[in-house]
């Protein structure tokens, strides 16, 4: 069945667009949405007449914009299907979603190569201890080579280490409640499949982690956003949304939320948990960033301590390395069977060596994380200082942990900025990538996952890109030249 984006939805995805002239701004906006994958290829665009009504622009504006999109290969007219979005040849990057265009695929991933700074992923390179843990993992491997290597719930040693981690955080946990998965994203996907049916409502924070939006939607969820304010003062708003929407599931990131960095305190957790109890909603709580407090602060109790029906999702990726592809679920007993059944329909477990390495890293407790946190703090502070100097009209609340700065721009030009930034060798995900229901072009996420010197350099380049964006907010040819990256983590 052909997908369709209705006129009102397209208008909301487009947000503000350049009006000088309006047809070029409109075409640029649609190109950017297709490049970002927010209007997927193969989607039927609204008729010219419907779009005229939704946007309040003239018929000529829409007709000229569609013609420009056809000329640049972003639109094709198909018999019986009207105007269908497509990526021009060579823009699809379907082969490997991890590749950002312009980055050498053979180069060291995650750091960019040459002069390119890749800030599309909030994921740092591993500390040296990861290599050492791999060495020890290889030494421990022979003890496991007598069996099949299939552990659909996870290896005992890792489940034990994860359970001990929860106990240290104040939430007694039986290793039997833990299911090892191939990263937090896989955990959210698995959980979503087991909880959601077609059309079930899901409340997420807005902004939120883009791949979670995608996986919740693909599991059939109707994803609705509730505003996150970057000072965290939005608990009432979230409670109201939950009461109004009565969702089946709420996907929440209470620990250094990606992208805003907000940390919910125990009072906020308790308030949300009480509302969830009333609305009969199950929380999927993504704890990917929980091990990254950067100010030595005491952390609140895990969300599941307030809401026992919660499915908690954890990961080794952010504190240690995404390349391990190891994460876990902590489930209430009542949900174990359903999730395990779904798991067997999806995959049969995580790799043995990586589970051994992860267990080794977790067993060291917080000991290994001191240097990691120190490095991130220095990178964050360098980025903040560079923003204050070079981009003084950008505003943000400095986060106390996690990996991201969520910057508010003085104009809704995030998507245009990311196109310009790419020309200066900085790869970024624009604000709308984090929007469950469109908008957020006034924000840009800046992960502080590089060294302080690279962060400073990146912000300086961004300042140049921002000045150019303000001077020419609709870089007509620019959008055509440079697609947005396709992986945002
Ligand atoms: C909130 C959140 N959840 C999940 C993930 C994916 O993590 P993993 O590598 O464990 O799949 C990320 C990575 O950026 C994230 O920020």
Short mmCIF file of C-alpha atoms and ligand atoms in Angstrom, two decimals:
data_model
loop_
_atom_site.label_atom_id
_atom_site.label_comp_id
_atom_site.label_asym_id
_atom_site.label_seq_id
_atom_site.Cartn_x
_atom_site.Cartn_y
_atom_site.Cartn_z
CA UNK A 1 0.00 0.00 0.00
CA UNK A 2 1.39 3.41 -0.95
CA UNK A 3 2.07 5.63 2.02
CA UNK A 4 0.62 9.08 1.96
CA UNK A 5 1.58 12.19 3.85
CA UNK A 6 -1.49 14.35 4.26
CA UNK A 7 -1.31 18.07 3.68
CA UNK A 8 -1.76 19.03 7.32
CA UNK A 9 0.97 16.60 8.40
CA UNK A 10 3.35 17.85 5.73
CA UNK A 11 2.63 21.42 6.81
CA UNK A 12 3.49 20.50 10.39
CA UNK A 13 6.66 18.67 9.37
CA UNK A 14 7.73 21.63 7.27
CA UNK A 15 7.19 24.18 10.03
CA UNK A 16 8.46 27.57 8.99
CA UNK A 17 10.12 27.66 5.60
CA UNK A 18 11.91 30.38 3.67
CA UNK A 19 9.62 32.83 1.85
CA UNK A 20 12.15 34.49 -0.32
CA UNK A 21 10.83 33.22 -2.68
CA UNK A 22 8.29 30.90 -1.05
CA UNK A 23 8.41 28.21 -3.74
CA UNK A 24 12.18 27.73 -3.20
CA UNK A 25 11.75 27.61 0.58
CA UNK A 26 8.98 25.06 0.22
CA UNK A 27 11.02 22.90 -2.14
CA UNK A 28 14.04 23.09 0.18
CA UNK A 29 11.90 22.10 3.13
CA UNK A 30 10.51 19.05 1.35
CA UNK A 31 13.99 18.05 0.13
CA UNK A 32 15.30 18.24 3.67
CA UNK A 33 12.43 16.06 4.93
CA UNK A 34 13.10 13.45 2.29
CA UNK A 35 16.84 13.58 2.94
CA UNK A 36 16.22 13.11 6.64
CA UNK A 37 13.89 10.21 5.99
CA UNK A 38 11.04 12.01 7.75
CA UNK A 39 9.10 11.80 4.51
CA UNK A 40 10.25 8.34 3.41
CA UNK A 41 10.86 7.60 -0.25
CA UNK A 42 7.79 6.14 -1.90
CA UNK A 43 5.46 8.41 0.11
CA UNK A 44 2.73 10.08 -1.90
CA UNK A 45 2.72 13.84 -1.37
CA UNK A 46 -0.54 15.78 -1.08
CA UNK A 47 -2.18 17.16 -4.19
CA UNK A 48 -1.17 20.69 -5.07
CA UNK A 49 -4.64 21.90 -4.19
CA UNK A 50 -4.60 20.33 -0.70
CA UNK A 51 -1.16 21.71 0.05
CA UNK A 52 -2.21 25.19 -1.06
CA UNK A 53 -5.04 25.05 1.47
CA UNK A 54 -2.89 23.65 4.28
CA UNK A 55 -0.03 26.10 3.83
CA UNK A 56 -2.01 29.18 2.89
CA UNK A 57 0.24 29.89 -0.07
CA UNK A 58 -0.64 30.43 -3.70
CA UNK A 59 -1.23 27.69 -6.23
CA UNK A 60 1.75 28.98 -8.23
CA UNK A 61 4.03 28.59 -5.20
CA UNK A 62 3.15 24.93 -4.76
CA UNK A 63 3.25 24.19 -8.49
CA UNK A 64 6.71 25.75 -8.82
CA UNK A 65 7.97 23.96 -5.71
CA UNK A 66 6.78 20.60 -7.03
CA UNK A 67 8.39 21.36 -10.39
CA UNK A 68 11.68 22.20 -8.67
CA UNK A 69 11.49 18.95 -6.69
CA UNK A 70 10.88 17.00 -9.89
CA UNK A 71 13.85 18.72 -11.56
CA UNK A 72 16.15 17.87 -8.67
CA UNK A 73 15.04 14.23 -8.60
CA UNK A 74 13.13 14.37 -5.31
CA UNK A 75 9.69 13.86 -6.80
CA UNK A 76 8.39 11.58 -9.46
CA UNK A 77 4.92 11.59 -11.00
CA UNK A 78 3.45 8.11 -11.12
CA UNK A 79 0.34 7.12 -13.03
CA UNK A 80 -2.46 6.68 -10.52
CA UNK A 81 -0.28 7.66 -7.51
CA UNK A 82 0.20 11.37 -8.03
CA UNK A 83 3.50 12.85 -6.87
CA UNK A 84 5.75 10.44 -4.99
CA UNK A 85 8.83 11.35 -2.94
CA UNK A 86 12.13 9.76 -3.86
CA UNK A 87 15.81 10.28 -3.21
CA UNK A 88 17.91 11.21 -6.21
CA UNK A 89 20.28 8.45 -7.35
CA UNK A 90 23.22 8.00 -5.01
CA UNK A 91 21.45 9.59 -2.04
CA UNK A 92 19.83 6.54 -0.54
CA UNK A 93 22.68 5.15 1.61
CA UNK A 94 20.48 2.15 2.06
CA UNK A 95 23.48 -0.20 2.11
CA UNK A 96 24.73 0.83 5.51
CA UNK A 97 22.80 3.17 7.70
CA UNK A 98 25.87 3.71 9.83
CA UNK A 99 27.66 5.54 7.08
CA UNK A 100 27.45 9.27 7.09
CA UNK A 101 28.03 10.61 3.61
CA UNK A 102 31.43 12.21 3.34
CA UNK A 103 32.99 10.02 6.01
CA UNK A 104 35.52 7.46 4.87
CA UNK A 105 33.88 4.07 5.49
CA UNK A 106 37.28 2.50 6.15
CA UNK A 107 38.32 5.15 8.62
CA UNK A 108 37.92 4.93 12.38
CA UNK A 109 34.18 5.12 12.88
CA UNK A 110 32.63 7.46 15.38
CA UNK A 111 35.44 9.97 15.29
CA UNK A 112 34.97 11.00 11.69
CA UNK A 113 37.98 11.09 9.46
CA UNK A 114 40.15 13.77 7.98
CA UNK A 115 38.57 17.07 8.71
CA UNK A 116 35.06 15.82 9.43
CA UNK A 117 33.60 15.91 12.96
CA UNK A 118 30.70 13.51 13.19
CA UNK A 119 28.26 14.63 15.88
CA UNK A 120 25.27 12.65 14.61
CA UNK A 121 25.72 9.96 17.27
CA UNK A 122 25.71 10.61 20.99
CA UNK A 123 28.21 7.83 21.45
CA UNK A 124 31.83 8.14 22.55
CA UNK A 125 34.72 5.92 21.47
CA UNK A 126 35.58 3.19 24.01
CA UNK A 127 38.04 3.67 26.87
CA UNK A 128 41.17 1.45 26.73
CA UNK A 129 39.68 -0.88 29.36
CA UNK A 130 37.29 -2.26 26.76
CA UNK A 131 40.15 -3.81 24.80
CA UNK A 132 41.53 -5.33 28.00
CA UNK A 133 38.10 -6.72 28.86
CA UNK A 134 38.00 -8.31 25.40
CA UNK A 135 41.35 -10.00 26.11
CA UNK A 136 40.00 -11.43 29.35
CA UNK A 137 36.78 -12.40 27.54
CA UNK A 138 38.73 -14.39 24.95
CA UNK A 139 40.59 -16.15 27.76
CA UNK A 140 37.28 -17.06 29.43
CA UNK A 141 35.69 -18.19 26.17
CA UNK A 142 36.91 -21.84 26.07
CA UNK A 143 34.83 -22.63 29.14
CA UNK A 144 31.75 -21.89 27.03
CA UNK A 145 32.73 -23.63 23.83
CA UNK A 146 31.28 -26.97 24.89
CA UNK A 147 27.70 -25.75 24.52
CA UNK A 148 25.50 -24.36 21.76
CA UNK A 149 26.18 -20.72 22.60
CA UNK A 150 22.46 -19.90 22.52
CA UNK A 151 21.32 -17.93 25.57
CA UNK A 152 17.91 -16.45 24.77
CA UNK A 153 17.65 -14.91 28.26
CA UNK A 154 21.33 -14.06 28.46
CA UNK A 155 24.38 -15.64 30.11
CA UNK A 156 24.13 -16.15 33.84
CA UNK A 157 27.30 -14.19 34.56
CA UNK A 158 25.97 -11.10 32.81
CA UNK A 159 22.45 -11.33 34.21
CA UNK A 160 24.00 -11.55 37.67
CA UNK A 161 26.18 -8.49 37.05
CA UNK A 162 23.18 -6.50 35.78
CA UNK A 163 21.04 -7.56 38.76
CA UNK A 164 23.80 -6.48 41.17
CA UNK A 165 23.94 -3.11 39.41
CA UNK A 166 20.23 -2.55 40.09
CA UNK A 167 20.65 -3.65 43.70
CA UNK A 168 23.47 -1.11 44.12
CA UNK A 169 21.11 1.55 42.77
CA UNK A 170 18.52 0.65 45.41
CA UNK A 171 16.30 -1.74 43.44
CA UNK A 172 16.64 -5.37 44.54
CA UNK A 173 16.60 -7.52 41.40
CA UNK A 174 16.69 -11.24 40.77
CA UNK A 175 18.94 -12.24 37.84
CA UNK A 176 15.89 -14.15 36.56
CA UNK A 177 14.23 -10.79 35.86
CA UNK A 178 16.99 -9.80 33.45
CA UNK A 179 16.96 -10.54 29.73
CA UNK A 180 20.10 -9.71 27.73
CA UNK A 181 19.49 -8.08 24.35
CA UNK A 182 21.59 -6.64 21.54
CA UNK A 183 21.61 -3.06 22.84
CA UNK A 184 18.98 -0.75 24.29
CA UNK A 185 17.45 -0.10 20.90
CA UNK A 186 16.81 -3.82 20.44
CA UNK A 187 15.39 -3.91 23.97
CA UNK A 188 12.93 -1.11 23.22
CA UNK A 189 11.96 -2.80 19.94
CA UNK A 190 11.40 -6.15 21.62
CA UNK A 191 9.37 -4.61 24.41
CA UNK A 192 7.32 -2.53 22.01
CA UNK A 193 6.46 -5.62 19.98
CA UNK A 194 5.37 -7.50 23.06
CA UNK A 195 3.22 -4.66 24.44
CA UNK A 196 1.71 -2.92 21.44
CA UNK A 197 -0.95 -3.75 18.93
CA UNK A 198 -2.00 -1.74 15.88
CA UNK A 199 -3.16 1.76 16.80
CA UNK A 200 -2.27 1.53 20.51
CA UNK A 201 -1.40 4.94 21.86
CA UNK A 202 2.14 5.57 23.09
CA UNK A 203 3.22 8.74 24.87
CA UNK A 204 6.83 9.78 24.46
CA UNK A 205 8.65 12.87 25.57
CA UNK A 206 9.11 15.51 22.89
CA UNK A 207 11.89 15.74 21.92
CA UNK A 208 13.02 12.16 22.30
CA UNK A 209 15.39 9.54 20.93
CA UNK A 210 14.62 9.20 17.19
CA UNK A 211 15.13 5.45 16.84
CA UNK A 212 12.69 4.83 19.68
CA UNK A 213 10.03 6.86 17.87
CA UNK A 214 10.64 4.70 14.80
CA UNK A 215 10.51 1.38 16.62
CA UNK A 216 7.39 2.28 18.63
CA UNK A 217 5.64 3.36 15.44
CA UNK A 218 6.71 0.22 13.60
CA UNK A 219 5.34 -1.93 16.40
CA UNK A 220 1.95 -0.39 15.59
CA UNK A 221 2.00 2.41 18.17
CA UNK A 222 0.37 5.76 17.58
CA UNK A 223 3.13 7.94 18.96
CA UNK A 224 2.16 11.17 20.70
CA UNK A 225 4.58 13.63 22.25
CA UNK A 226 4.54 15.47 25.56
CA UNK A 227 6.77 18.53 25.83
CA UNK A 228 10.02 18.22 27.76
CA UNK A 229 11.27 21.51 29.16
CA UNK A 230 15.00 21.52 29.52
CA UNK A 231 14.83 22.66 33.14
CA UNK A 232 12.72 19.56 33.81
CA UNK A 233 9.70 21.56 35.02
CA UNK A 234 7.22 19.68 32.87
CA UNK A 235 6.04 16.88 35.16
CA UNK A 236 2.55 18.38 35.37
CA UNK A 237 2.40 18.57 31.58
CA UNK A 238 3.41 14.94 31.25
CA UNK A 239 0.85 13.88 33.86
CA UNK A 240 -1.85 15.84 32.02
CA UNK A 241 -0.93 14.29 28.68
CA UNK A 242 -1.05 10.81 30.21
CA UNK A 243 -4.47 11.47 31.71
CA UNK A 244 -5.81 12.84 28.44
CA UNK A 245 -4.34 10.24 26.11
CA UNK A 246 -4.64 7.15 28.37
CA UNK A 247 -1.84 5.44 26.48
CA UNK A 248 -1.05 1.75 26.55
CA UNK A 249 2.65 2.54 26.87
CA UNK A 250 4.82 5.50 27.85
CA UNK A 251 8.43 5.54 26.65
CA UNK A 252 10.47 7.71 29.02
CA UNK A 253 14.14 8.64 29.49
CA UNK A 254 14.33 9.96 33.07
CA UNK A 255 18.14 9.74 33.42
CA UNK A 256 19.91 12.45 31.40
CA UNK A 257 17.30 12.41 28.69
CA UNK A 258 18.47 12.27 25.10
CA UNK A 259 18.59 14.98 23.78
CA UNK A 260 17.85 17.54 26.56
CA UNK A 261 19.97 16.03 29.35
CA UNK A 262 17.13 16.41 31.89
CA UNK A 263 17.42 14.26 35.02
CA UNK A 264 14.10 13.56 36.80
CA UNK A 265 14.30 13.62 40.57
CA UNK A 266 12.54 11.12 42.82
CA UNK A 267 9.56 13.42 43.39
CA UNK A 268 8.97 13.73 39.65
CA UNK A 269 9.36 9.97 39.21
CA UNK A 270 6.85 9.30 41.97
CA UNK A 271 4.38 11.76 40.47
CA UNK A 272 4.62 10.20 37.00
CA UNK A 273 4.46 6.69 38.45
CA UNK A 274 1.25 7.56 40.34
CA UNK A 275 -0.29 8.88 37.12
CA UNK A 276 0.74 5.76 35.20
CA UNK A 277 -0.97 3.63 37.85
CA UNK A 278 -4.17 5.62 37.36
CA UNK A 279 -4.08 5.51 33.56
CA UNK A 280 -3.15 1.82 33.40
CA UNK A 281 -0.07 2.63 31.34
CA UNK A 282 3.09 0.51 31.22
CA UNK A 283 6.35 2.46 31.21
CA UNK A 284 9.28 1.48 29.03
CA UNK A 285 12.09 3.33 30.74
CA UNK A 286 15.27 3.83 28.77
CA UNK A 287 18.23 4.04 31.17
CA UNK A 288 20.93 4.26 28.49
CA UNK A 289 22.55 7.34 30.07
CA UNK A 290 22.12 6.48 33.75
CA UNK A 291 25.82 5.73 34.34
CA UNK A 292 26.88 9.18 33.18
CA UNK A 293 26.33 11.71 36.00
CA UNK A 294 29.10 14.26 35.49
CA UNK A 295 28.90 16.27 38.72
CA UNK A 296 29.36 13.51 41.28
CA UNK A 297 25.69 13.92 42.19
CA UNK A 298 23.67 11.19 43.91
CA UNK A 299 21.27 9.58 41.46
CA UNK A 300 17.56 9.12 42.11
CA UNK A 301 16.14 5.63 42.54
CA UNK A 302 15.51 3.68 39.33
CA UNK A 303 12.09 4.51 37.90
CA UNK A 304 10.99 0.90 38.46
CA UNK A 305 11.38 1.43 42.22
CA UNK A 306 8.48 3.89 41.93
CA UNK A 307 6.50 1.99 39.27
CA UNK A 308 7.08 -1.77 39.67
CA UNK A 309 5.29 -2.62 36.39
CA UNK A 310 8.03 -0.76 34.51
CA UNK A 311 10.18 -2.42 31.89
CA UNK A 312 13.63 -0.93 32.34
CA UNK A 313 16.03 -0.91 29.41
CA UNK A 314 19.77 -0.63 30.01
CA UNK A 315 22.86 -0.67 27.85
CA UNK A 316 26.61 -1.03 27.88
CA UNK A 317 26.86 1.37 24.90
CA UNK A 318 27.09 4.79 26.50
CA UNK A 319 29.31 4.10 29.51
CA UNK A 320 31.60 1.73 27.59
CA UNK A 321 31.11 1.06 23.86
CA UNK A 322 28.28 0.82 21.35
CA UNK A 323 30.34 -1.70 19.40
CA UNK A 324 29.63 -4.35 22.01
CA UNK A 325 25.94 -4.30 21.03
CA UNK A 326 24.87 -5.48 24.46
CA UNK A 327 21.95 -4.21 26.51
CA UNK A 328 19.35 -5.66 28.86
CA UNK A 329 15.79 -5.55 30.06
CA UNK A 330 14.73 -5.67 33.70
CA UNK A 331 11.20 -6.98 33.77
CA UNK A 332 8.49 -7.61 36.35
CA UNK A 333 7.95 -11.37 36.68
CA UNK A 334 4.53 -11.05 35.08
CA UNK A 335 6.01 -9.85 31.80
CA UNK A 336 8.87 -12.31 31.43
CA UNK A 337 7.04 -15.01 29.49
CA UNK A 338 5.53 -12.60 26.96
CA UNK A 339 8.82 -10.86 26.28
CA UNK A 340 10.75 -14.13 25.99
CA UNK A 341 8.20 -15.51 23.51
CA UNK A 342 8.62 -12.36 21.43
CA UNK A 343 12.38 -12.67 21.71
CA UNK A 344 12.40 -16.16 20.24
CA UNK A 345 10.46 -14.82 17.28
CA UNK A 346 13.04 -12.09 16.77
CA UNK A 347 16.53 -13.38 17.57
CA UNK A 348 17.96 -16.05 19.80
CA UNK A 349 20.35 -14.17 22.01
CA UNK A 350 23.39 -11.91 22.08
CA UNK A 351 26.97 -12.97 21.15
CA UNK A 352 28.80 -14.94 23.83
CA UNK A 353 32.11 -13.07 23.73
CA UNK A 354 30.42 -9.68 24.00
CA UNK A 355 28.36 -10.89 26.94
CA UNK A 356 31.52 -12.03 28.71
CA UNK A 357 33.20 -8.70 28.01
CA UNK A 358 30.15 -6.78 29.24
CA UNK A 359 29.96 -8.85 32.44
CA UNK A 360 33.66 -8.14 33.01
CA UNK A 361 33.16 -4.39 32.56
CA UNK A 362 30.07 -4.25 34.78
CA UNK A 363 31.77 -6.29 37.51
CA UNK A 364 34.33 -3.50 37.87
CA UNK A 365 31.44 -1.28 39.00
CA UNK A 366 31.93 2.46 38.85
CA UNK A 367 35.70 2.03 39.08
CA UNK A 368 36.23 2.24 35.35
CA UNK A 369 33.89 5.15 34.82
CA UNK A 370 35.81 7.90 36.61
CA UNK A 371 38.04 8.71 33.66
CA UNK A 372 35.13 8.43 31.24
CA UNK A 373 33.09 10.95 33.20
CA UNK A 374 36.05 13.29 33.58
CA UNK A 375 36.63 13.25 29.81
CA UNK A 376 32.98 13.93 29.07
CA UNK A 377 32.86 16.75 31.61
CA UNK A 378 35.85 18.42 29.98
CA UNK A 379 34.29 18.01 26.53
CA UNK A 380 30.98 19.42 27.74
CA UNK A 381 32.64 22.39 29.38
CA UNK A 382 34.73 23.13 26.29
CA UNK A 383 31.60 23.06 24.13
CA UNK A 384 29.72 25.31 26.57
CA UNK A 385 32.59 27.81 26.70
CA UNK A 386 32.87 27.86 22.90
CA UNK A 387 29.12 28.40 22.53
CA UNK A 388 29.20 31.27 25.03
CA UNK A 389 32.02 32.89 23.05
CA UNK A 390 31.02 32.21 19.46
CA UNK A 391 27.27 31.68 19.57
CA UNK A 392 26.13 33.88 22.47
CA UNK A 393 22.53 34.04 21.26
CA UNK A 394 22.12 30.26 21.40
CA UNK A 395 20.55 29.29 24.72
CA UNK A 396 20.63 26.06 26.67
CA UNK A 397 20.49 24.56 30.13
CA UNK A 398 23.85 22.89 30.85
CA UNK A 399 23.12 19.24 31.60
CA UNK A 400 24.48 17.57 34.74
CA UNK A 401 25.20 14.36 32.85
CA UNK A 402 24.61 12.32 29.75
CA UNK A 403 26.11 13.15 26.40
CA UNK A 404 24.14 15.97 24.80
CA UNK A 405 23.62 19.70 24.70
CA UNK A 406 20.20 20.72 23.41
CA UNK A 407 20.61 24.19 22.00
CA UNK A 408 17.79 26.61 21.28
CA UNK A 409 18.50 28.72 18.22
CA UNK A 410 17.28 32.27 17.85
CA UNK A 411 15.49 31.24 14.64
CA UNK A 412 13.88 27.98 13.47
CA UNK A 413 16.71 27.07 11.14
CA UNK A 414 18.12 23.87 12.54
CA UNK A 415 17.67 21.87 9.35
CA UNK A 416 19.20 24.61 7.22
CA UNK A 417 22.06 24.84 9.74
CA UNK A 418 22.86 21.14 9.49
CA UNK A 419 23.16 21.50 5.72
CA UNK A 420 25.56 24.43 6.13
CA UNK A 421 27.45 22.69 8.93
CA UNK A 422 28.14 19.75 6.67
CA UNK A 423 29.84 22.12 4.24
CA UNK A 424 32.14 23.02 7.14
CA UNK A 425 32.79 19.39 8.01
CA UNK A 426 30.46 19.08 11.01
CA UNK A 427 27.78 16.41 10.80
CA UNK A 428 24.75 17.02 12.99
CA UNK A 429 21.21 15.77 13.49
CA UNK A 430 18.70 18.62 13.23
CA UNK A 431 16.05 19.25 15.90
CA UNK A 432 13.16 17.79 13.85
CA UNK A 433 14.84 14.36 13.93
CA UNK A 434 13.91 14.27 17.63
CA UNK A 435 10.30 15.36 17.16
CA UNK A 436 7.63 12.67 17.48
CA UNK A 437 5.10 14.85 15.69
CA UNK A 438 7.04 17.37 13.65
CA UNK A 439 8.53 20.74 14.53
CA UNK A 440 11.58 21.47 16.74
CA UNK A 441 13.48 23.20 13.96
CA UNK A 442 14.49 25.79 16.54
CA UNK A 443 16.75 23.27 18.28
CA UNK A 444 19.91 21.43 17.49
CA UNK A 445 21.56 18.64 19.47
CA UNK A 446 25.26 18.78 20.12
CA UNK A 447 26.71 15.58 21.59
CA UNK A 448 29.91 16.27 23.54
CA UNK A 449 31.48 12.97 22.61
CA UNK A 450 34.74 14.25 21.14
CA UNK A 451 37.81 15.67 22.83
CA UNK A 452 37.59 19.21 24.23
CA UNK A 453 39.77 20.52 21.38
CA UNK A 454 37.56 18.91 18.73
CA UNK A 455 34.42 20.21 20.45
CA UNK A 456 35.83 23.75 20.45
CA UNK A 457 36.77 23.45 16.80
CA UNK A 458 33.34 22.05 15.94
CA UNK A 459 31.55 24.93 17.67
CA UNK A 460 33.76 27.47 15.90
CA UNK A 461 32.83 25.91 12.58
CA UNK A 462 29.21 25.89 13.59
CA UNK A 463 29.39 29.60 14.32
CA UNK A 464 30.52 30.18 10.73
CA UNK A 465 27.80 27.88 9.43
CA UNK A 466 25.22 29.67 11.58
CA UNK A 467 26.24 33.10 10.26
CA UNK A 468 25.87 31.78 6.71
CA UNK A 469 22.51 30.22 7.54
CA UNK A 470 21.21 33.53 8.87
CA UNK A 471 22.50 35.35 5.80
CA UNK A 472 20.84 32.84 3.48
CA UNK A 473 18.35 30.76 5.43
CA UNK A 474 17.20 28.72 2.44
CA UNK A 475 20.35 27.40 0.89
CA UNK A 476 18.46 26.29 -2.22
CA UNK A 477 21.20 24.42 -3.99
CA UNK A 478 22.72 23.49 -0.66
CA UNK A 479 19.90 21.20 0.37
CA UNK A 480 20.17 19.41 -2.94
CA UNK A 481 23.89 18.98 -2.52
CA UNK A 482 24.05 17.56 0.96
CA UNK A 483 21.70 14.96 2.37
CA UNK A 484 21.24 14.65 6.10
CA UNK A 485 22.86 11.64 7.75
CA UNK A 486 20.60 8.67 8.18
CA UNK A 487 21.75 7.31 11.52
CA UNK A 488 21.05 9.37 14.62
CA UNK A 489 22.02 7.73 17.88
C1 LIG B 1 18.12 7.04 24.79
C2 LIG B 1 18.83 6.02 23.96
N1 LIG B 1 18.32 4.79 23.86
C3 LIG B 1 18.93 3.84 23.13
C4 LIG B 1 20.08 4.11 22.43
C5 LIG B 1 20.70 3.01 21.63
O1 LIG B 1 21.57 2.34 22.44
P1 LIG B 1 22.18 0.91 22.10
O2 LIG B 1 23.49 1.17 21.44
O3 LIG B 1 22.32 0.27 23.44
O4 LIG B 1 21.21 0.19 21.22
C6 LIG B 1 20.64 5.38 22.49
C7 LIG B 1 21.84 5.70 21.71
O5 LIG B 1 22.05 6.83 21.35
C8 LIG B 1 20.01 6.35 23.28
O6 LIG B 1 20.50 7.58 23.39
#
